XYZ file of C-alpha atoms in Angstrom:
301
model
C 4.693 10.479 -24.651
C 3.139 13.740 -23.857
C 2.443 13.718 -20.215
C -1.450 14.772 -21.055
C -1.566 11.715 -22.454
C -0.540 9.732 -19.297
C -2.960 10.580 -17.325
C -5.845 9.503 -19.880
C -3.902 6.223 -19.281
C -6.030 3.520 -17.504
C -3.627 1.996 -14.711
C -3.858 -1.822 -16.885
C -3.684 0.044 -19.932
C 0.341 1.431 -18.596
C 1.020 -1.915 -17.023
C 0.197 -3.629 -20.627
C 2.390 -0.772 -22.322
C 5.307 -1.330 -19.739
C 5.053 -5.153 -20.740
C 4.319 -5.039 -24.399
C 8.174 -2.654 -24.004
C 9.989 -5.688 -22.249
C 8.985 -8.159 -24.896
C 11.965 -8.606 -27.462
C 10.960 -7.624 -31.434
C 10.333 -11.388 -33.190
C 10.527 -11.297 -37.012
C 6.928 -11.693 -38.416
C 6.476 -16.218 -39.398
C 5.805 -16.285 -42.741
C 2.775 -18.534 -42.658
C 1.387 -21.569 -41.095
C 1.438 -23.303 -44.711
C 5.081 -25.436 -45.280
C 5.268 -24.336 -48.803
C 5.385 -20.948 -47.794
C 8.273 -21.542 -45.395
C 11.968 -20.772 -47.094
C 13.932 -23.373 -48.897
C 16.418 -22.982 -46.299
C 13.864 -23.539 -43.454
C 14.495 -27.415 -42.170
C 10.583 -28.427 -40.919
C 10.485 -31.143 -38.142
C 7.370 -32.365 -37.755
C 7.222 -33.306 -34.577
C 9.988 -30.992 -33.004
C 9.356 -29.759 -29.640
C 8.166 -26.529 -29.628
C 10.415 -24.205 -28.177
C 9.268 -22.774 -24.525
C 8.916 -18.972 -24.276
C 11.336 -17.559 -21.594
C 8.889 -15.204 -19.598
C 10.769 -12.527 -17.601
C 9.382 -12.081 -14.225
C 9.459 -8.504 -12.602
C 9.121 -7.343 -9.134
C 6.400 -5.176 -7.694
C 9.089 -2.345 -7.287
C 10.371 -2.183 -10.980
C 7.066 -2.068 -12.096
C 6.186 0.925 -9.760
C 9.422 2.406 -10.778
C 8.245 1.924 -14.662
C 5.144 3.510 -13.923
C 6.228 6.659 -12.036
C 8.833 7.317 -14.129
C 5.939 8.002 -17.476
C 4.223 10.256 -14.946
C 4.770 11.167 -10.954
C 2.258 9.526 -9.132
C 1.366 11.924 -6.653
C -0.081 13.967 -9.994
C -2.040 10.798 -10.747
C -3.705 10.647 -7.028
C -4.397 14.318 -7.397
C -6.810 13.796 -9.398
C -8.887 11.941 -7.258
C -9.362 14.704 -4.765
C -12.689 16.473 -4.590
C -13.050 20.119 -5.460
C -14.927 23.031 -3.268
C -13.560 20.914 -0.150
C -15.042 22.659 3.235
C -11.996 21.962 5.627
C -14.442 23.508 8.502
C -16.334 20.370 8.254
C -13.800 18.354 9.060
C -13.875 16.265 12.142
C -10.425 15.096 13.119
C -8.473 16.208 10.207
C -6.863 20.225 9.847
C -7.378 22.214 6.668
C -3.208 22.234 7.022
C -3.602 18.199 6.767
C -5.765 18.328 4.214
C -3.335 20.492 1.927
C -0.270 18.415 3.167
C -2.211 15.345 2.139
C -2.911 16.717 -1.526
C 0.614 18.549 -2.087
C 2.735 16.227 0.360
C 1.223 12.816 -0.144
C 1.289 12.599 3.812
C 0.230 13.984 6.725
C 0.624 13.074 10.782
C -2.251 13.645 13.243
C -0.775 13.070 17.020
C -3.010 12.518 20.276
C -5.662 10.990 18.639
C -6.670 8.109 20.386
C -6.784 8.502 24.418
C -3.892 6.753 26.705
C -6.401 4.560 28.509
C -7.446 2.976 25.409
C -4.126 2.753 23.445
C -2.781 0.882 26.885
C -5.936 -1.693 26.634
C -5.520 -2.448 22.632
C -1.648 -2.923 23.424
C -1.821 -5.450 26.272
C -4.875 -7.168 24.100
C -2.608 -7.406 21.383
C 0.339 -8.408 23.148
C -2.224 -11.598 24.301
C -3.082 -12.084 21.195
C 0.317 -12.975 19.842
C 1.518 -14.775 22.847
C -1.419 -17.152 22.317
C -0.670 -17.494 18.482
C -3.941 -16.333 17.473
C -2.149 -13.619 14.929
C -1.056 -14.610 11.341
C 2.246 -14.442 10.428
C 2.063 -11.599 7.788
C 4.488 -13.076 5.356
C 3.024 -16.971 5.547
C -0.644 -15.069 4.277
C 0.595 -14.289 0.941
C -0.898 -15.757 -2.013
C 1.336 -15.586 -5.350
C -1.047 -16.549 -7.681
C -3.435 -13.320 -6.399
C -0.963 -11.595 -5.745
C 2.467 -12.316 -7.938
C 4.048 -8.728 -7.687
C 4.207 -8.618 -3.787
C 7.338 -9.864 -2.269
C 5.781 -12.073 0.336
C 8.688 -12.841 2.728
C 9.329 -9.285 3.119
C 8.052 -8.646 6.375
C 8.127 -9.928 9.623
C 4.795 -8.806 11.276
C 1.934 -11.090 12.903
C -1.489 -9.836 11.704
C -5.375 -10.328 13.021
C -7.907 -8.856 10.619
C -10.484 -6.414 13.264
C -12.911 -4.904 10.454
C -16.292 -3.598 11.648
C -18.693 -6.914 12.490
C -15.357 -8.675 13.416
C -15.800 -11.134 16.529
C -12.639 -9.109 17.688
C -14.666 -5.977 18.113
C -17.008 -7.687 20.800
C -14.501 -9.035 23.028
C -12.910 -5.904 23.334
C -14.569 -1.976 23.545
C -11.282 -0.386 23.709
C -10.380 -1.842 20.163
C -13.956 -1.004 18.521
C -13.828 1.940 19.985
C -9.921 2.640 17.758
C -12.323 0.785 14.596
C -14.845 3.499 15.046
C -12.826 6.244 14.869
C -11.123 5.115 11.912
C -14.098 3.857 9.862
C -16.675 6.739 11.080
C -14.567 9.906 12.025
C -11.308 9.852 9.878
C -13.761 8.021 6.677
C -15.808 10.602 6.990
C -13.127 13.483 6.587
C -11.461 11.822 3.830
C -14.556 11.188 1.901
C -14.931 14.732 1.819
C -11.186 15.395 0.391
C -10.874 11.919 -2.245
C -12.959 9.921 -3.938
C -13.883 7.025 -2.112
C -16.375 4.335 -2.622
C -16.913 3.254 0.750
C -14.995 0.217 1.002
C -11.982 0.201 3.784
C -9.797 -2.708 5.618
C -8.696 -2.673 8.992
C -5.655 -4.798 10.814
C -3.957 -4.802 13.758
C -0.593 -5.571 13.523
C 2.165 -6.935 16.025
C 6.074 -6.538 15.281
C 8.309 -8.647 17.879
C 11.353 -7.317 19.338
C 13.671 -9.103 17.204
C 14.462 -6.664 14.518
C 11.247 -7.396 12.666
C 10.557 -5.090 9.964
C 8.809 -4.832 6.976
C 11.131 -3.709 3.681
C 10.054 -1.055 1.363
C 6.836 -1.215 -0.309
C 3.919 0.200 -1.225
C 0.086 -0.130 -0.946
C -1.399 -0.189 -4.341
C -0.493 0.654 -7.859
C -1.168 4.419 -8.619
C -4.139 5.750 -10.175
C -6.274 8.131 -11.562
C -9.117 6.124 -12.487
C -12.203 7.528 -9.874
C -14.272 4.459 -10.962
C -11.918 1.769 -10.100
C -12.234 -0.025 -6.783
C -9.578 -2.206 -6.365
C -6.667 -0.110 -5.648
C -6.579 0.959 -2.135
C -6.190 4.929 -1.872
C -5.485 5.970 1.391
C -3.817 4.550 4.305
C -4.213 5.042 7.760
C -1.808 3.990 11.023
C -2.296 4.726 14.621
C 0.083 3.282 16.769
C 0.303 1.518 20.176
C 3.376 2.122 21.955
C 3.510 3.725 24.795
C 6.820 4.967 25.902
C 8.663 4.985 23.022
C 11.841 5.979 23.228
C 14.733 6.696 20.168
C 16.514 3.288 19.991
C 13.118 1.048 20.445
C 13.128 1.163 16.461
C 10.028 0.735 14.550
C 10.326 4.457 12.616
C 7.937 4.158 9.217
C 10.328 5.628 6.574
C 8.606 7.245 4.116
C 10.051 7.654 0.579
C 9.292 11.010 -0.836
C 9.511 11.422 -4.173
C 8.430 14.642 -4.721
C 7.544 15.620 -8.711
C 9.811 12.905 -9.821
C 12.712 15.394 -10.582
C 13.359 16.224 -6.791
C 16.309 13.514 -5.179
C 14.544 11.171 -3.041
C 13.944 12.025 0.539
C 13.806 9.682 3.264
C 11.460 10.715 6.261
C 11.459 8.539 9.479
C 7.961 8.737 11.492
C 8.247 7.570 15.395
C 4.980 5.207 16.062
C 4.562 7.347 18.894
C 0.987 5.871 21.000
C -1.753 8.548 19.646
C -0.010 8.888 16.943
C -1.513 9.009 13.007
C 0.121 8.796 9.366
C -2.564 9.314 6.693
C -0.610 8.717 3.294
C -1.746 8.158 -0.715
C -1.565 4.509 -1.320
C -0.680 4.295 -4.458
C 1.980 7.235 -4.034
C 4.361 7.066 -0.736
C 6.560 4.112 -0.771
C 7.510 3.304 2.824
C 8.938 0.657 5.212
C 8.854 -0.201 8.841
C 12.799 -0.360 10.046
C 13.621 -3.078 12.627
C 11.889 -3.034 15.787
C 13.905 -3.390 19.172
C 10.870 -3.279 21.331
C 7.122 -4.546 20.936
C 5.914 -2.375 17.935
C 1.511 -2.493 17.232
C 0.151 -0.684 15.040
C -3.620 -0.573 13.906
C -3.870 0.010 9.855
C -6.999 1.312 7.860
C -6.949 1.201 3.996
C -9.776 2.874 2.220
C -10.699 2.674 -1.438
């Protein structure tokens, strides 16, 4: 396929393609009419019908299928706006900005104040110690969501969106919300095409190796009209003190163009701390965690 043509590709139209390729060549049935069966052909009736075998996939072959017709960091490319004033920007660099489009990531340190990381930590810390966090792995839902591999994380989870009950009991936390859904939106409204829509969770990785195995965020796309894959993450993290051996690193998977040899980049969740990445283009993991790892995680669309 000519690459050109790729990209015209509507992200269900690739996934249909991919699909339509795993399904073994049947010869065509000659009719439903008997007499137009072969002599040879021995009708039954009522003979079972035979049960087709469906092949199930996993969320990471299909990802691989799909970058492999065209790299997806192209695809998300495409969804940046053009004539982009960087000297607008509020929290974001013009360097972050091009690392962002060429890169697929970019890291932002120091952006939250001490005082405030300390307060989210020791409220989130509470908030697992009194079980009101979600174990991230008992949440999934196969029928909504049959490509994700649900047990393979190890996180607890509390959803903290703007209006959340969360947000009242706690100014420290809304105050982390609001720079994520008013500051950082705002900046990367003005570099991709957004619609608006964003997610917000704080999350809360024990100190027993937890981890969360290599994944990514959404399927890629080009499509500036569709709203349900996410396009760009957002983590800020909450640990104070971290030192090389607490674990917790997000390794990022860079791809590159596709041709390049994979390159694996580990990210300490340093407290201040910010990884912006393409959703739909930087697979990544969280390696296992030695010491109380939280994290706070935006996804915009």
């Amino acid at each position: 396929m000519d690459p050109t043509d790729s990209h015209k590709d509507a992200l269900a139209s690739r996934i249909m393609k991919y699909a339509a390729s795993k399904t073994a060549d049947l010869p065509a049935f000659p009719g439903d009419d008997v007499e137009s069966l072969p002599s040879d052909y021995e009708y039954q009736e009522d003979e079972e019908e035979e049960v087709e075998e469906v092949e199930e996939i996993s969320e990471m072959d299909l990802l691989h299928h799909l970058d492999a017709s065209i790299p997806p960091i192209l695809l998300a490319q495409e969804l940046f706006n053009e004539d982009v004033d960087s000297k607008s920007f509020k929290v974001l660099t013009a360097e972050q900005g091009n690392e962002l489009f060429h890169k697929g990531f970019a890291v932002l340190d120091n952006v939250i104040d001490l005082s405030v990381i300390q307060a989210v930590r020791e409220w989130g810390t509470h908030m697992f110690k009194t079980g009101q966090m979600d174990k991230a792995s008992g949440k999934h839902n196969e029928e909504e969501d049959p490509f994700r591999e649900g047990s393979a994380r190890g996180d607890y989870t509390i959803w903290v969106s703007p209006g959340s009950k969360f947000l009242e009991q706690l100014t420290a936390l809304k105050e982390c919300v609001d720079w994520f859904s008013k500051q950082l939106h705002e900046d990367l409204e003005k570099l991709v095409h957004l619609h608006g829509q964003a997610e917000y969770q704080l999350a809360y990785y024990p100190p027993d190796s937890s981890h969360y195995e290599r994944h990514r965020d959404s399927f890629p796309t080009n499509d500036r009209e569709d709203r349900d894959q996410r396009r760009v993450t957002a983590i800020v993290y909450f640990n104070p003190d971290w030192k090389q051996g607490d674990g917790g690193e997000l390794r990022i998977f860079d791809k590159g163009m596709g041709d390049d040899e994979e390159k694996q980049i580990d990210i300490a969740p340093m407290a201040g701390r910010c990884v912006v990445f393409l959703s739909g283009v930087m697979d990544h993991a969280v390696l296992p965690s030695f010491n109380e790892r939280i994290a706070l995680t935006s996804w915009y669309r």
